[in-house]
């Protein structure tokens, strides 16, 4: 039976990444406005503005960070973000 360390070398851990998609600043965010008003009604007057978005976490088989970032950008531009009204940010967790 193979030891755990030997098995790990054959199956590298997947690379994890996050994509944050938000509406562009020029696009009205009705959900954000509703949350902002609700927070104010609950006494959280210090909140100036709320913008909602989506967080997408992915596990990638790729081990090359540069290639992974390029592929993530392609995924965002083709499916994950509507570039007409949204913008995206790719993050690699620490």
PDB file of C-alpha atoms in Angstrom:
ATOM      1  CA  UNK A   1       0.000   0.000   0.000  1.00  0.00           C
ATOM      2  CA  UNK A   2       1.309   3.454  -0.922  1.00  0.00           C
ATOM      3  CA  UNK A   3       1.928   5.962   1.790  1.00  0.00           C
ATOM      4  CA  UNK A   4      -0.115   9.145   1.839  1.00  0.00           C
ATOM      5  CA  UNK A   5       2.861  11.312   0.713  1.00  0.00           C
ATOM      6  CA  UNK A   6       3.482   9.080  -2.298  1.00  0.00           C
ATOM      7  CA  UNK A   7      -0.187   9.271  -3.338  1.00  0.00           C
ATOM      8  CA  UNK A   8      -0.167  13.070  -2.998  1.00  0.00           C
ATOM      9  CA  UNK A   9       2.699  13.353  -5.481  1.00  0.00           C
ATOM     10  CA  UNK A  10       0.638  11.560  -8.135  1.00  0.00           C
ATOM     11  CA  UNK A  11      -2.488  13.630  -7.499  1.00  0.00           C
ATOM     12  CA  UNK A  12      -1.533  17.287  -7.065  1.00  0.00           C
ATOM     13  CA  UNK A  13      -3.966  19.386  -5.066  1.00  0.00           C
ATOM     14  CA  UNK A  14      -6.279  21.443  -7.227  1.00  0.00           C
ATOM     15  CA  UNK A  15      -5.545  25.151  -7.546  1.00  0.00           C
ATOM     16  CA  UNK A  16      -8.281  27.247  -5.959  1.00  0.00           C
ATOM     17  CA  UNK A  17      -9.425  30.607  -7.244  1.00  0.00           C
ATOM     18  CA  UNK A  18     -12.242  33.058  -6.646  1.00  0.00           C
ATOM     19  CA  UNK A  19     -14.000  35.283  -9.127  1.00  0.00           C
ATOM     20  CA  UNK A  20     -15.923  38.277  -7.816  1.00  0.00           C
ATOM     21  CA  UNK A  21     -18.512  39.641 -10.247  1.00  0.00           C
ATOM     22  CA  UNK A  22     -20.194  42.982  -9.565  1.00  0.00           C
ATOM     23  CA  UNK A  23     -22.282  45.461 -11.474  1.00  0.00           C
ATOM     24  CA  UNK A  24     -20.324  48.296 -13.068  1.00  0.00           C
ATOM     25  CA  UNK A  25     -20.467  51.532 -11.068  1.00  0.00           C
ATOM     26  CA  UNK A  26     -22.500  53.154 -13.872  1.00  0.00           C
ATOM     27  CA  UNK A  27     -25.259  50.503 -13.555  1.00  0.00           C
ATOM     28  CA  UNK A  28     -28.054  50.974 -11.025  1.00  0.00           C
ATOM     29  CA  UNK A  29     -28.068  48.227  -8.369  1.00  0.00           C
ATOM     30  CA  UNK A  30     -31.678  47.871  -7.137  1.00  0.00           C
ATOM     31  CA  UNK A  31     -30.816  44.999  -4.779  1.00  0.00           C
ATOM     32  CA  UNK A  32     -28.011  47.016  -3.249  1.00  0.00           C
ATOM     33  CA  UNK A  33     -30.367  49.962  -2.811  1.00  0.00           C
ATOM     34  CA  UNK A  34     -32.936  47.742  -1.082  1.00  0.00           C
ATOM     35  CA  UNK A  35     -30.305  46.335   1.282  1.00  0.00           C
ATOM     36  CA  UNK A  36     -28.994  49.833   1.999  1.00  0.00           C
ATOM     37  CA  UNK A  37     -32.494  51.063   2.894  1.00  0.00           C
ATOM     38  CA  UNK A  38     -33.166  47.997   5.049  1.00  0.00           C
ATOM     39  CA  UNK A  39     -29.912  48.489   6.952  1.00  0.00           C
ATOM     40  CA  UNK A  40     -30.788  52.155   7.544  1.00  0.00           C
ATOM     41  CA  UNK A  41     -34.218  51.171   8.832  1.00  0.00           C
ATOM     42  CA  UNK A  42     -32.531  48.792  11.282  1.00  0.00           C
ATOM     43  CA  UNK A  43     -30.385  51.621  12.630  1.00  0.00           C
ATOM     44  CA  UNK A  44     -27.200  51.052  10.638  1.00  0.00           C
ATOM     45  CA  UNK A  45     -26.933  54.673   9.504  1.00  0.00           C
ATOM     46  CA  UNK A  46     -23.185  54.474   8.910  1.00  0.00           C
ATOM     47  CA  UNK A  47     -23.730  52.510   5.662  1.00  0.00           C
ATOM     48  CA  UNK A  48     -23.319  54.910   2.751  1.00  0.00           C
ATOM     49  CA  UNK A  49     -23.738  52.568  -0.233  1.00  0.00           C
ATOM     50  CA  UNK A  50     -24.293  48.857  -0.908  1.00  0.00           C
ATOM     51  CA  UNK A  51     -23.397  47.015  -4.102  1.00  0.00           C
ATOM     52  CA  UNK A  52     -24.249  43.333  -4.388  1.00  0.00           C
ATOM     53  CA  UNK A  53     -22.492  40.811  -6.579  1.00  0.00           C
ATOM     54  CA  UNK A  54     -21.619  37.176  -6.772  1.00  0.00           C
ATOM     55  CA  UNK A  55     -18.656  35.148  -5.572  1.00  0.00           C
ATOM     56  CA  UNK A  56     -17.662  32.124  -7.624  1.00  0.00           C
ATOM     57  CA  UNK A  57     -15.134  29.664  -6.171  1.00  0.00           C
ATOM     58  CA  UNK A  58     -13.399  27.300  -8.559  1.00  0.00           C
ATOM     59  CA  UNK A  59     -10.965  24.422  -8.216  1.00  0.00           C
ATOM     60  CA  UNK A  60      -8.687  24.059 -11.221  1.00  0.00           C
ATOM     61  CA  UNK A  61      -6.541  21.154 -12.306  1.00  0.00           C
ATOM     62  CA  UNK A  62      -3.963  23.518 -13.791  1.00  0.00           C
ATOM     63  CA  UNK A  63      -0.768  24.011 -11.790  1.00  0.00           C
ATOM     64  CA  UNK A  64       0.573  27.030 -13.718  1.00  0.00           C
ATOM     65  CA  UNK A  65      -0.832  30.207 -12.099  1.00  0.00           C
ATOM     66  CA  UNK A  66      -0.316  32.351 -15.222  1.00  0.00           C
ATOM     67  CA  UNK A  67      -2.153  29.883 -17.464  1.00  0.00           C
ATOM     68  CA  UNK A  68      -4.871  29.443 -14.842  1.00  0.00           C
ATOM     69  CA  UNK A  69      -5.446  33.219 -14.671  1.00  0.00           C
ATOM     70  CA  UNK A  70      -5.727  33.398 -18.472  1.00  0.00           C
ATOM     71  CA  UNK A  71      -8.259  30.547 -18.497  1.00  0.00           C
ATOM     72  CA  UNK A  72     -10.231  32.163 -15.663  1.00  0.00           C
ATOM     73  CA  UNK A  73     -10.401  35.422 -17.623  1.00  0.00           C
ATOM     74  CA  UNK A  74     -11.730  33.470 -20.625  1.00  0.00           C
ATOM     75  CA  UNK A  75     -14.361  31.815 -18.405  1.00  0.00           C
ATOM     76  CA  UNK A  76     -15.452  35.202 -17.092  1.00  0.00           C
ATOM     77  CA  UNK A  77     -15.672  36.776 -20.515  1.00  0.00           C
ATOM     78  CA  UNK A  78     -17.588  33.855 -22.028  1.00  0.00           C
ATOM     79  CA  UNK A  79     -19.922  32.847 -19.192  1.00  0.00           C
ATOM     80  CA  UNK A  80     -19.384  34.040 -15.647  1.00  0.00           C
ATOM     81  CA  UNK A  81     -19.835  37.799 -16.199  1.00  0.00           C
ATOM     82  CA  UNK A  82     -22.066  39.857 -18.462  1.00  0.00           C
ATOM     83  CA  UNK A  83     -19.442  42.341 -19.620  1.00  0.00           C
ATOM     84  CA  UNK A  84     -22.059  44.833 -20.775  1.00  0.00           C
ATOM     85  CA  UNK A  85     -23.178  45.548 -17.200  1.00  0.00           C
ATOM     86  CA  UNK A  86     -20.729  43.647 -14.971  1.00  0.00           C
ATOM     87  CA  UNK A  87     -17.048  43.634 -14.141  1.00  0.00           C
ATOM     88  CA  UNK A  88     -15.020  40.857 -12.574  1.00  0.00           C
ATOM     89  CA  UNK A  89     -11.989  40.404 -10.365  1.00  0.00           C
ATOM     90  CA  UNK A  90      -9.965  37.196 -10.115  1.00  0.00           C
ATOM     91  CA  UNK A  91      -8.530  36.339  -6.697  1.00  0.00           C
ATOM     92  CA  UNK A  92      -6.273  33.514  -5.596  1.00  0.00           C
ATOM     93  CA  UNK A  93      -6.808  32.652  -1.937  1.00  0.00           C
ATOM     94  CA  UNK A  94      -3.726  32.818   0.270  1.00  0.00           C
TER      95      UNK A  94
END
